[in-house]
Short mmCIF file of C-alpha atoms in Angstrom, two decimals:
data_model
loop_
_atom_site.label_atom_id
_atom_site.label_comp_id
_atom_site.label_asym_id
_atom_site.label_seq_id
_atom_site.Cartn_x
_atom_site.Cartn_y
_atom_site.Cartn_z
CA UNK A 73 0.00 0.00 0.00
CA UNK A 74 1.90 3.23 -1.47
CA UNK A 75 2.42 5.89 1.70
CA UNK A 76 2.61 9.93 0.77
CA UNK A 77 3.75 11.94 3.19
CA UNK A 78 2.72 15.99 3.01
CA UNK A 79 4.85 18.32 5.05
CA UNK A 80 5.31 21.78 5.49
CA UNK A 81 2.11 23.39 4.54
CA UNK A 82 -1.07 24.99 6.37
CA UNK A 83 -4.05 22.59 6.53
CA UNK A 84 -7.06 24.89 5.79
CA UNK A 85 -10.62 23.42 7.24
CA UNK A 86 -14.16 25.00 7.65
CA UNK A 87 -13.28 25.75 11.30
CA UNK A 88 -9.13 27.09 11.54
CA UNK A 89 -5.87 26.35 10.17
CA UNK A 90 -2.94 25.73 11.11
CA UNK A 91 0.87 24.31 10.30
CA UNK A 92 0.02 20.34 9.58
CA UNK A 93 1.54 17.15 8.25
CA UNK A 94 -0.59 14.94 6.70
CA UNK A 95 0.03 10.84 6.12
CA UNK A 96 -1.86 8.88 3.48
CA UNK A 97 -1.36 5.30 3.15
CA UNK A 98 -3.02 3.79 0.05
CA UNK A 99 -6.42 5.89 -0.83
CA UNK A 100 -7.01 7.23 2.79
CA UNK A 101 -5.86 9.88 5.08
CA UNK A 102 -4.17 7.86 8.56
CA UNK A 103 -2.94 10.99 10.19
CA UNK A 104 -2.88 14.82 10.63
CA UNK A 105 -0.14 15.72 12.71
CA UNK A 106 1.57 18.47 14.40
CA UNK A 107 5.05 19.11 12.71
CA UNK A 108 7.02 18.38 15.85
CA UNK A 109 10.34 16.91 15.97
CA UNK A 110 12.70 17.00 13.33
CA UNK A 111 13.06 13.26 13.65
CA UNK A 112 9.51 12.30 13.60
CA UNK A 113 9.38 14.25 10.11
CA UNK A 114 12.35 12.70 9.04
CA UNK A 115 10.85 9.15 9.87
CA UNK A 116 7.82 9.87 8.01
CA UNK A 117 9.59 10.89 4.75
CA UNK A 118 11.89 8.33 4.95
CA UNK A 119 9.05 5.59 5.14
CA UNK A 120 7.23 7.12 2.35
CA UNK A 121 6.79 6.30 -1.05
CA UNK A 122 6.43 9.96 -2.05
CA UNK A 123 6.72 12.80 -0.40
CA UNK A 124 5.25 15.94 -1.14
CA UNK A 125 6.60 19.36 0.40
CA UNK A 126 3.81 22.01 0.82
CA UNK A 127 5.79 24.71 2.59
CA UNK A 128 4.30 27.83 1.79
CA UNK A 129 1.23 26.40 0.67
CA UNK A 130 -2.61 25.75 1.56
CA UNK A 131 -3.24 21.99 1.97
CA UNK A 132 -7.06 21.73 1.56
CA UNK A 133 -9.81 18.92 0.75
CA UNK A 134 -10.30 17.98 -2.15
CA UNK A 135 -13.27 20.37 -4.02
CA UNK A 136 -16.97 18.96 -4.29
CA UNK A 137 -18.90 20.68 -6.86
CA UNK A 138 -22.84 19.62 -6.34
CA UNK A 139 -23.93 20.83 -9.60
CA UNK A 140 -22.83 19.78 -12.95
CA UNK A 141 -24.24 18.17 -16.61
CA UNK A 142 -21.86 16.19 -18.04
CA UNK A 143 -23.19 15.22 -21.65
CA UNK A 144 -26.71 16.44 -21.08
CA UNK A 145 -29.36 16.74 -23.39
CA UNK A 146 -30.69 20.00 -23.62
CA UNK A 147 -32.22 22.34 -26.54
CA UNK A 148 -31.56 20.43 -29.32
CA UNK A 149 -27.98 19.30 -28.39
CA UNK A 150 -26.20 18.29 -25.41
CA UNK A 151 -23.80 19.73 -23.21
CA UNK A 152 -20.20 20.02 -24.62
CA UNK A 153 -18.11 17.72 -21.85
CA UNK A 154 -18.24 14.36 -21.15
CA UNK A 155 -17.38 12.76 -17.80
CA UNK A 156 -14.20 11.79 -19.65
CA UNK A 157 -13.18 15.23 -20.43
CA UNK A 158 -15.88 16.92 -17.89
CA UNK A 159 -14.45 15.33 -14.72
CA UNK A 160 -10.66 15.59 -16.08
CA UNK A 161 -10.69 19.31 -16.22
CA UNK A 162 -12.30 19.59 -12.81
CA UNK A 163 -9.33 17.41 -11.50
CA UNK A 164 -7.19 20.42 -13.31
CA UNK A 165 -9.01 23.27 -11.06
CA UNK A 166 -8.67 21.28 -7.65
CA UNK A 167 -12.04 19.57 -7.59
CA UNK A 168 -12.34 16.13 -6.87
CA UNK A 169 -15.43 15.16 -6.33
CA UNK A 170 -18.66 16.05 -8.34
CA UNK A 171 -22.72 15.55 -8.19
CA UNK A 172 -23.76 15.37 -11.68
CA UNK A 173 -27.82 15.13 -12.36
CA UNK A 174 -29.59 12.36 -13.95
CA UNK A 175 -32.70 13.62 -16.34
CA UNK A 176 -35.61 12.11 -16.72
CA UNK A 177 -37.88 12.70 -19.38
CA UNK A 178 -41.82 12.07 -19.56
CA UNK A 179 -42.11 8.54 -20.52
CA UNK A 180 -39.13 7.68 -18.93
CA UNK A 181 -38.69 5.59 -15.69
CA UNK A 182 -35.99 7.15 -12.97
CA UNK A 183 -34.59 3.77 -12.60
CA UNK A 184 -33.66 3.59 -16.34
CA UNK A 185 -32.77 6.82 -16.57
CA UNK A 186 -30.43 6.39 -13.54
CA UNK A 187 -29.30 3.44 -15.07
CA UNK A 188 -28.22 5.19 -18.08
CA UNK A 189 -26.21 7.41 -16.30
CA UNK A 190 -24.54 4.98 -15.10
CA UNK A 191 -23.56 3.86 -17.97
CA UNK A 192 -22.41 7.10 -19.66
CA UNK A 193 -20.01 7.44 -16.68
CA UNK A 194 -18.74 4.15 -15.90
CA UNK A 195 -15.06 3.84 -16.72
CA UNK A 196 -14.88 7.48 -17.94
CA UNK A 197 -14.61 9.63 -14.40
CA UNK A 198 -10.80 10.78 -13.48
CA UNK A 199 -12.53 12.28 -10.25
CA UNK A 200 -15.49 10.79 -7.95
CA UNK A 201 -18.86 11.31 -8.60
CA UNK A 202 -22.18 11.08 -7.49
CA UNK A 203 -26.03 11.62 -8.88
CA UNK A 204 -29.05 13.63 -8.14
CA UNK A 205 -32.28 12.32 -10.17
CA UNK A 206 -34.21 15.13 -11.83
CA UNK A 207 -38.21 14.59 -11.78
CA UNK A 208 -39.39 15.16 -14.83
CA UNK A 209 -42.41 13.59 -14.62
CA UNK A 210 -44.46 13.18 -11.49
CA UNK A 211 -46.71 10.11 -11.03
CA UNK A 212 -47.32 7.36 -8.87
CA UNK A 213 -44.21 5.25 -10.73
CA UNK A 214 -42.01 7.92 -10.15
CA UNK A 215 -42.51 8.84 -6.74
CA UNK A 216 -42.27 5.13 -5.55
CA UNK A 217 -39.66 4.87 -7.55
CA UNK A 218 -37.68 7.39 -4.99
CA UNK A 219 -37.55 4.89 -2.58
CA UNK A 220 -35.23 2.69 -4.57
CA UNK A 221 -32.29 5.46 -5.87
CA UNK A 222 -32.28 6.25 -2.32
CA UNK A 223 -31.49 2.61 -1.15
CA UNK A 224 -29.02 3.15 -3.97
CA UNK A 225 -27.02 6.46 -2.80
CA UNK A 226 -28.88 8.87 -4.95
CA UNK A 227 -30.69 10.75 -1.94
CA UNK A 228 -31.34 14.39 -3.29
CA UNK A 229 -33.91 14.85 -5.93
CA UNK A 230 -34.24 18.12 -8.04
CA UNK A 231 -37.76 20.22 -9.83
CA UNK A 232 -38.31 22.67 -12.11
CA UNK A 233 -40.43 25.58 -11.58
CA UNK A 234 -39.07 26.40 -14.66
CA UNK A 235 -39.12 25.39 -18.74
CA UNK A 236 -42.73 24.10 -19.25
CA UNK A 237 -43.36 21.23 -21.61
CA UNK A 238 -39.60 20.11 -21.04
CA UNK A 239 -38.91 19.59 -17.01
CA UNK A 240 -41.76 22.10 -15.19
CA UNK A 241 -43.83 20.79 -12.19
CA UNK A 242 -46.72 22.20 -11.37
CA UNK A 243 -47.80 23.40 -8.07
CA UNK A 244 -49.85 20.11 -7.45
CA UNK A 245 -47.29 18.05 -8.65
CA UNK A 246 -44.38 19.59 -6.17
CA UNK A 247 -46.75 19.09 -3.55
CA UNK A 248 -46.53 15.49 -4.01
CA UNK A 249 -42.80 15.03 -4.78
CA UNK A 250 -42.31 16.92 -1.61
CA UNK A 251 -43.93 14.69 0.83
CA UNK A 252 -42.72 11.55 -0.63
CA UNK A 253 -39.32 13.15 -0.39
CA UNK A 254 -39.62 14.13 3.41
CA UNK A 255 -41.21 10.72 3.75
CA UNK A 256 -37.68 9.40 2.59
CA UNK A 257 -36.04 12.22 4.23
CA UNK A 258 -34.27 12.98 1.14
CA UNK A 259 -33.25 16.50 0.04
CA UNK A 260 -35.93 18.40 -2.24
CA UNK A 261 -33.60 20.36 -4.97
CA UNK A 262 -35.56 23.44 -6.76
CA UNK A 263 -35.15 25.04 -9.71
CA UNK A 264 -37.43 28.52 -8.59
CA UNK A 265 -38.09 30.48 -11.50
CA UNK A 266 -41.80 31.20 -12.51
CA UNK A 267 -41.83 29.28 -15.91
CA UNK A 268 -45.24 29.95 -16.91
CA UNK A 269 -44.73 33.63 -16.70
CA UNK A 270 -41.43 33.35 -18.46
CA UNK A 271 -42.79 32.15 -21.28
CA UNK A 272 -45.40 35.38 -21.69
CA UNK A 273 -42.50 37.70 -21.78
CA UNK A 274 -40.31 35.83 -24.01
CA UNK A 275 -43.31 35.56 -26.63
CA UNK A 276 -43.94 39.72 -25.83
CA UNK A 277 -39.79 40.16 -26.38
CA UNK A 278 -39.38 38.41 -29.61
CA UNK A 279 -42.98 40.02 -30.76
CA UNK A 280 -41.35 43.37 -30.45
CA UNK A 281 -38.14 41.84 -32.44
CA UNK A 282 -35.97 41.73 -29.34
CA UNK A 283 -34.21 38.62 -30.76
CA UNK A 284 -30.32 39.03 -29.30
CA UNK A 285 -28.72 37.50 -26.16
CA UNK A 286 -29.25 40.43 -23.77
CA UNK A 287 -33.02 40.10 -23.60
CA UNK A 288 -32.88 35.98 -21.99
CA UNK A 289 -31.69 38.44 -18.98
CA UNK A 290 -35.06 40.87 -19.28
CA UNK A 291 -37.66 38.01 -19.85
CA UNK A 292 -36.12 36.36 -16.48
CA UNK A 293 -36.64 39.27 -14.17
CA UNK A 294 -35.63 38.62 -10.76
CA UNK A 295 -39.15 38.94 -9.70
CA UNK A 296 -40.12 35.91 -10.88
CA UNK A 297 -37.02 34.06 -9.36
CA UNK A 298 -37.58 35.44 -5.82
CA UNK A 299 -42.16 34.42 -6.63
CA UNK A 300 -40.83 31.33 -7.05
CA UNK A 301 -38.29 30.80 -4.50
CA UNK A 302 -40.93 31.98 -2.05
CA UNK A 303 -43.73 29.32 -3.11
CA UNK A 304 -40.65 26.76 -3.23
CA UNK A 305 -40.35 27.70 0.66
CA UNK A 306 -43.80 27.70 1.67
CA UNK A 307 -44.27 24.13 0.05
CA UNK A 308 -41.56 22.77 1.85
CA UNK A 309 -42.75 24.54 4.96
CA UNK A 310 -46.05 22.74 4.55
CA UNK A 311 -45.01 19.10 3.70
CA UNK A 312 -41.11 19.65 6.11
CA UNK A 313 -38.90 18.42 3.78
CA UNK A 314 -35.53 19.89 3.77
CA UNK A 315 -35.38 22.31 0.21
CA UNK A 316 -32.49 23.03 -1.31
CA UNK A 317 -32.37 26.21 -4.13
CA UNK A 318 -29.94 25.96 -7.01
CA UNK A 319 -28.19 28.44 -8.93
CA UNK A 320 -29.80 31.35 -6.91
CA UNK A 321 -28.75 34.86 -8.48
CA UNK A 322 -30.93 37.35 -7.17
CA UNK A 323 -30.80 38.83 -4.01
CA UNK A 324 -34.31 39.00 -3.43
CA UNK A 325 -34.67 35.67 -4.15
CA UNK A 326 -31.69 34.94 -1.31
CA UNK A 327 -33.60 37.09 1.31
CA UNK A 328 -36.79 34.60 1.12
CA UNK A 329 -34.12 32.05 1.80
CA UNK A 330 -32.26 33.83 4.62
CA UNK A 331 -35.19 34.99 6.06
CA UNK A 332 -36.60 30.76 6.10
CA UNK A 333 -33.36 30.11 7.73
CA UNK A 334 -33.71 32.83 10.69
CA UNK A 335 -37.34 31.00 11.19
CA UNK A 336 -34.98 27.57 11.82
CA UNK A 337 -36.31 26.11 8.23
CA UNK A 338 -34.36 23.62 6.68
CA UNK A 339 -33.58 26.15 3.58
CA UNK A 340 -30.23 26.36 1.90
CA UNK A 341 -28.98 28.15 -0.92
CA UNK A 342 -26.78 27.41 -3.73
CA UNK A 343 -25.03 29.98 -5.87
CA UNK A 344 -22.47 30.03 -8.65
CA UNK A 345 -19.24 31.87 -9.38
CA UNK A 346 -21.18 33.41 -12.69
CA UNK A 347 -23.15 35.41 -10.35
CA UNK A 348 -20.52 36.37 -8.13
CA UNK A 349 -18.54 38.05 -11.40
CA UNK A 350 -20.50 38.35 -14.16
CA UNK A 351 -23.60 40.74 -14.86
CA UNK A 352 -26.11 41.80 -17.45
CA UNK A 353 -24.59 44.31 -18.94
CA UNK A 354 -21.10 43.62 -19.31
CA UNK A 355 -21.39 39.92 -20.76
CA UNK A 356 -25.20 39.23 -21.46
CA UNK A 357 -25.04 42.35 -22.78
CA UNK A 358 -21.62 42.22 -24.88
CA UNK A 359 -21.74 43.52 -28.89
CA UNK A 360 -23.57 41.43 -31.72
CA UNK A 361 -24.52 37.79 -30.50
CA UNK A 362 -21.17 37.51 -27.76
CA UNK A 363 -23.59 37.61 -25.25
CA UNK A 364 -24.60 34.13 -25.86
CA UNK A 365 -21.27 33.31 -24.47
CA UNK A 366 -23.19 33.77 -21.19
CA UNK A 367 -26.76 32.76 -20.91
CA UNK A 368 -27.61 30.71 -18.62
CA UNK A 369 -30.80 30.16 -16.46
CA UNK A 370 -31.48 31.83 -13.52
CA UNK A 371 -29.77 34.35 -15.59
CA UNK A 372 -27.02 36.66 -14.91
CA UNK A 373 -28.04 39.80 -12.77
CA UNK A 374 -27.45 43.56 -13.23
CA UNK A 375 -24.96 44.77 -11.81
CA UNK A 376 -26.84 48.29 -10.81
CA UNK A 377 -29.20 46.93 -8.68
CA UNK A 378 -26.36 45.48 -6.43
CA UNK A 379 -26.77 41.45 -6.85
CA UNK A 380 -23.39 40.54 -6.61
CA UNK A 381 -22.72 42.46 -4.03
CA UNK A 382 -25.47 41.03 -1.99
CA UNK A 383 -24.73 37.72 -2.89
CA UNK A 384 -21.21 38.36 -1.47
CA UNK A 385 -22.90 39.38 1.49
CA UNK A 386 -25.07 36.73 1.91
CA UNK A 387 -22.02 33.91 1.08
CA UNK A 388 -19.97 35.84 3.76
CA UNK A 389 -23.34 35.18 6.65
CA UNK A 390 -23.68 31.50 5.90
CA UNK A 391 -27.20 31.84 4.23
CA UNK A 392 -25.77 30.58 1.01
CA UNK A 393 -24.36 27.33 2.47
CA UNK A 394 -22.01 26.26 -1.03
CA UNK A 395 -20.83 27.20 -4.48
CA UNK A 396 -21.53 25.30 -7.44
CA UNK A 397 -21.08 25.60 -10.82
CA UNK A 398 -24.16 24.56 -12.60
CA UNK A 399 -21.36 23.60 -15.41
CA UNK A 400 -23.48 23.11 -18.64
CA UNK A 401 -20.87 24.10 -21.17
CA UNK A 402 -21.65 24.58 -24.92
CA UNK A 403 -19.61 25.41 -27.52
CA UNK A 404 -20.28 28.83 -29.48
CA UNK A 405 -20.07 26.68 -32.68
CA UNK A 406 -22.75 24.93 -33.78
CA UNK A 407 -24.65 25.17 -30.13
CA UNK A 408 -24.96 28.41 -29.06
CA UNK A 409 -25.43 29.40 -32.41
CA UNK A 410 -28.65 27.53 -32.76
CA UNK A 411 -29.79 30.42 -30.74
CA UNK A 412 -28.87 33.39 -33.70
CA UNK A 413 -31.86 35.50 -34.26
CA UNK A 414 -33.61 34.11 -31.30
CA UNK A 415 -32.52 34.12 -28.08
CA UNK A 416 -34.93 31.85 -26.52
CA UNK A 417 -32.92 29.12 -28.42
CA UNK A 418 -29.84 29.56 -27.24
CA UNK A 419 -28.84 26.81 -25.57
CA UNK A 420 -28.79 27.44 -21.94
CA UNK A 421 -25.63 26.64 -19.88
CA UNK A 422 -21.91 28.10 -18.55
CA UNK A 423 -18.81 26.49 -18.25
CA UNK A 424 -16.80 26.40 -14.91
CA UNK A 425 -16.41 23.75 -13.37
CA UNK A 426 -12.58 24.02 -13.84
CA UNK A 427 -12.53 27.49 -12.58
CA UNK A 428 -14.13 27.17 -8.93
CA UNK A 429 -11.67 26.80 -6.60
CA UNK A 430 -10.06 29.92 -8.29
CA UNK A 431 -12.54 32.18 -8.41
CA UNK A 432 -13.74 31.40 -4.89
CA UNK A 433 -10.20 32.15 -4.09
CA UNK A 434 -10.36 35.43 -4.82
CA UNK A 435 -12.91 35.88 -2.57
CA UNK A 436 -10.46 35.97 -0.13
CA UNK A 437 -7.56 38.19 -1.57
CA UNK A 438 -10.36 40.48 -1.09
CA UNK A 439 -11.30 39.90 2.15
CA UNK A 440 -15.43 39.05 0.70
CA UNK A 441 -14.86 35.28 2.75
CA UNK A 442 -12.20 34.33 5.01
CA UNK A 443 -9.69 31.27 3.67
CA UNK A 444 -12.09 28.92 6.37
CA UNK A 445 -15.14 30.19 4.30
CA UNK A 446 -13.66 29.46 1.31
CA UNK A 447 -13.02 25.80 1.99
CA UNK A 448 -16.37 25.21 3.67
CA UNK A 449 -18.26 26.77 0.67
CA UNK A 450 -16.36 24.65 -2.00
CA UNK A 451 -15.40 21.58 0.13
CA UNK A 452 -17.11 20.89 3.06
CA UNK A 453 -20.44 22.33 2.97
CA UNK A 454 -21.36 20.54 -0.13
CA UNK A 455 -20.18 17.05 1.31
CA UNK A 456 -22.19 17.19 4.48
CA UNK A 457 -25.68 18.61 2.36
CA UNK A 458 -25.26 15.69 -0.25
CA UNK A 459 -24.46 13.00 2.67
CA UNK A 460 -20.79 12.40 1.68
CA UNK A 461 -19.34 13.63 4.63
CA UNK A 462 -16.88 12.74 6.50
CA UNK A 463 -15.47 10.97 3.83
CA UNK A 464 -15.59 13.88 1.24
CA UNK A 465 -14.50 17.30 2.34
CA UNK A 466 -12.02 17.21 4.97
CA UNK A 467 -8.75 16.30 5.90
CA UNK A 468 -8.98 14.38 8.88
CA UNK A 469 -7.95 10.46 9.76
CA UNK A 470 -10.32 8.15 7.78
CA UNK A 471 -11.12 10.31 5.00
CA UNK A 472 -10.86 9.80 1.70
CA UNK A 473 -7.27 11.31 0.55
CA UNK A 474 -8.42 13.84 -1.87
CA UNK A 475 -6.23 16.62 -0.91
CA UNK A 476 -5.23 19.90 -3.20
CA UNK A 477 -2.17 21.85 -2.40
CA UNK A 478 -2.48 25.25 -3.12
CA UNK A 479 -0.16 28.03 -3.84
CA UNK A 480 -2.14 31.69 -2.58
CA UNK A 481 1.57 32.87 -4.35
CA UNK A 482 0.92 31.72 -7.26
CA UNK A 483 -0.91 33.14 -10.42
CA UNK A 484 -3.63 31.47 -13.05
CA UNK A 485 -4.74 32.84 -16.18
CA UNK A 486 -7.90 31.85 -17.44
CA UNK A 487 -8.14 31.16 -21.26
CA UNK A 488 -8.21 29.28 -23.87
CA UNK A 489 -4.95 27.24 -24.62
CA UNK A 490 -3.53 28.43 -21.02
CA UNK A 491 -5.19 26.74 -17.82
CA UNK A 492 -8.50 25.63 -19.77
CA UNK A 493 -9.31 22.30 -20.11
CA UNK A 494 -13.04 21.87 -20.71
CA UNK A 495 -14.24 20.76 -23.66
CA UNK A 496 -15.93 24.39 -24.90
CA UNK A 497 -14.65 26.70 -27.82
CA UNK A 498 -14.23 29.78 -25.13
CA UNK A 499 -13.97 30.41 -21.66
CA UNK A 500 -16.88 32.25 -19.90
CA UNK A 501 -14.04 33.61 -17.64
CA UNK A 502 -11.79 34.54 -20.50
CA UNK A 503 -9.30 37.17 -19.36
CA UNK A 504 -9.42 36.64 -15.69
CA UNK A 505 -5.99 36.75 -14.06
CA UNK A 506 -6.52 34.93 -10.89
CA UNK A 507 -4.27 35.33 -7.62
CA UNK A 508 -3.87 31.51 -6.59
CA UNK A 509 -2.64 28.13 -8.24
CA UNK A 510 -3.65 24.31 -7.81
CA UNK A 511 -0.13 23.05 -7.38
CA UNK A 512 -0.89 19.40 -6.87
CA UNK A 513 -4.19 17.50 -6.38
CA UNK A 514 -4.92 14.00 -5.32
CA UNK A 515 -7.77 11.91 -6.18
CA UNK A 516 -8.22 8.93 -3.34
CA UNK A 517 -4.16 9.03 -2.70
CA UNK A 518 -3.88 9.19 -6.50
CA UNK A 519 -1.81 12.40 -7.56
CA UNK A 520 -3.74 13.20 -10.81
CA UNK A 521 -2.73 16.85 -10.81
CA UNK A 522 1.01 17.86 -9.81
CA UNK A 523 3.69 20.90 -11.43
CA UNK A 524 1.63 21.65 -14.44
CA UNK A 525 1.06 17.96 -15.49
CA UNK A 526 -1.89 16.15 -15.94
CA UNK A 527 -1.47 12.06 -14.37
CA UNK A 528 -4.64 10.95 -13.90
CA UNK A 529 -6.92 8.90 -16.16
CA UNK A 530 -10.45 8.19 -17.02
CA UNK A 531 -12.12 5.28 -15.10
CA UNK A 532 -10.03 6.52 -11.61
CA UNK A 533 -13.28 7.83 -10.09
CA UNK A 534 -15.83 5.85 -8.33
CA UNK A 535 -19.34 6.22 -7.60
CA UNK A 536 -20.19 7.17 -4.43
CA UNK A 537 -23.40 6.05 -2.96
CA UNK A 538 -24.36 8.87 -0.39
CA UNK A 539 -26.14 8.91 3.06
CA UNK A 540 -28.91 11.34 3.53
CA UNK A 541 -27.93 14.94 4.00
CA UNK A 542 -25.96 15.51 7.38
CA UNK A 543 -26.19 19.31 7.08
CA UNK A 544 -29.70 19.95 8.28
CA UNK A 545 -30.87 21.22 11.41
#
């Protein structure tokens, strides 16, 4: 059983850090230890197969990214990364762990469709993974069919308020997912935008011959994200099952959330790095049909009325508890391009898994989040809500050995043919010069990441059946 031996670095957890040496002997963590004597150390590096010096460094978990869409079907195409090349470039940006979702269609039963996914991944993952099972259609087959994928690890199961006549729920229909979910007591995941009233205002916007990019922003208002967040919380108030809001990018919609939370409601909130960055009128709203570079759904906010700032806020108080992605990537070529003359055909999905880590980063060479926050938003948090915890998202004897060393010295730039790895045609981050560098990552004990060089390889990463969510209250 191969033994690596970290020394010399800062061990960064949700709750301190402080000067550590870490032991792994085959895939697991054995020991976090004080640096002590110069003989202990010595004895530890002289047992081990490989030793890696972190002095100067961070020494954090491994990330966990709860939202992505490897190879998913959506508008006409899919999305642009496998789990091959998907889970690879995550491994590049310090993430080693993911929660991809499983689709079901109407017709369709979850157990096949979970079954499928299983296929598409099998043998392809450099990184762990895990599933969430997307309800798109709610019957009586369905919801018993719950009770199995939660025998079988898949315990968190996601709506849509959103995209009638493709994944949307009706009120009626949430109801019902909602109790047999907190009969289960699995995690209810929402996506909270008013569909039905989306749909109105896209029809009025391309009436008028409001056709580019910019306008999937206006017929999304925030109004109807924080409506629907709202009913989300009052259903889940009614039936007590824990809810969990993805991709939320409008304050308002946060404040419902925060405000559930101060009440003691099991409530959480998910945001992205998009939102964090990225606005309405700089990128949505970029020249000619760039701005399809950037649509995604919720959509990106303005920055005028002061969403990113708020959602900084509201990251920095705990009432968002992590920091996905929501990585859906799709090529400009031939994918978001479908969308040319009509926005409401753009295919809808950004690109960052990769980027994470980073970006979150520089949340704290701006003092936004303290380094703790950081690693609880990207690591921990998200392995205690999706029931993977303690064996995702800390270092500590007994976990898994996914471990990044990070360099807060060092210096990334995002782009095409420089750190990006993702199988897209652009970089929704294109130009960002980020203060921070994944040095070295390991995946189970495995280095896959180390001095610039890619060594892992598809079919490393196993499926991880998860518990039930350990992060409610």
């Amino acid at each position: 059983m191969a033994r690596t031996f970290i020394h010399g670095g800062t061990v960064v957890s949700a709750t301190g850090s402080q000067p550590l040496d870490v032991l792994v002997e085959g895939e697991t963590i054995v020991a976090v230890l004080q640096p002590g004597s110069a003989a202990l150390g010595a004895d530890l590096a002289a047992s081990a197969d490989r030793v890696l010096d972190a002095t100067g460094r961070y020494v954090i978990p491994g990330g966990v990214d709860g939202h992505t869409h490897m190879q998913m079907p959506f508008g006409g195409t899919r999305a642009s990364d496998t789990f091959e090349t998907g889970t690879r470039a995550a491994a590049w940006g310090g993430t080693t762990t993911i929660v991809d979702f499983v689709v079901q269609k109407p017709g369709e039963r979850v157990q096949d469709t979970l079954a499928a996914w299983h296929a598409k991944a099998a043998g392809q993952c450099a990184i762990d993974y895990g599933f969430h099972q997307i309800i798109g259609q709610v019957d009586d087959e369905s919801l018993k069919g719950m009770s199995e994928l939660v025998a079988e690890g898949v315990t968190s199961f996601k709506l849509f308020m959103a995209y009638p006549g493709v994944f949307y729920s009706t009120d009626g229909q949430i109801l019902r997912a909602m109790q047999s979910a907190a009969e289960l007591g699995a995690l209810l995941m929402m996506h909270a935008e008013n569909g039905i009233a989306i749909d109105v205002l896209v029809e009025q916007a391309l009436a008028r011959g409001q056709t580019a990019p910019y306008f999937h922003g206006t017929t999304r208002p925030w109004q109807l994200e924080e409506e629907a967040t709202h009913r989300a919380i009052m259903l889940a108030e009614l039936t007590g099952v824990p809810l969990y809001v993805v991709h939320v990018s409008a304050r308002q919609a946060l404040a419902r959330i925060a405000a559930a939370r101060d009440a003691g409601r099991n409530v959480f909130g998910e945001t992205c790095p998009q939102y964090l960055y990225l606005s309405l009128e700089d990128q949505l709203g970029a020249a000619g049909f760039e701005g399809a570079k950037w649509v995604c759904s919720t959509p990106l906010r303005s920055k005028a009325e002061g969403h990113q700032d708020e959602l900084w806020r509201y990251l920095r108080t705990g009432d968002v508890t992590t920091v996905g992605t929501d990585h859906c990537p799709f090529c400009m070529k031939d994918q978001k391009e479908l969308g040319l003359g009509d926005f409401s055909k753009i295919p809808n999905g950004i690109g960052g898994v990769e980027h994470r880590m980073d970006l979150m980063f520089q949340g704290v060479r701006s003092g936004r989040i303290s380094l703790e926050r950081w690693v609880e938003v990207c690591c921990t948090a998200p392995a205690r809500m999706f029931g993977m915890y303690p064996r995702k998202g800390v270092i500590s004897p007994g976990a898994d050995a996914d471990i990044v060393i990070y360099d807060p010295d060092g210096h990334t730039s995002i782009g095409l043919g420089k750190t990006h790895h993702m199988n897209m045609d652009y970089s929704a981050y294109e130009g960002f010069e980020i203060d921070g560098h994944v040095d070295t990552v390991l995946s189970r004990g495995r280095v896959v990441v180390d001095g610039g060089g890619y060594l892992g390889r598809a079919g490393h990463g196993r499926f991880v059946k998860r518990d039930l969510s350990q992060n409610l209250i």
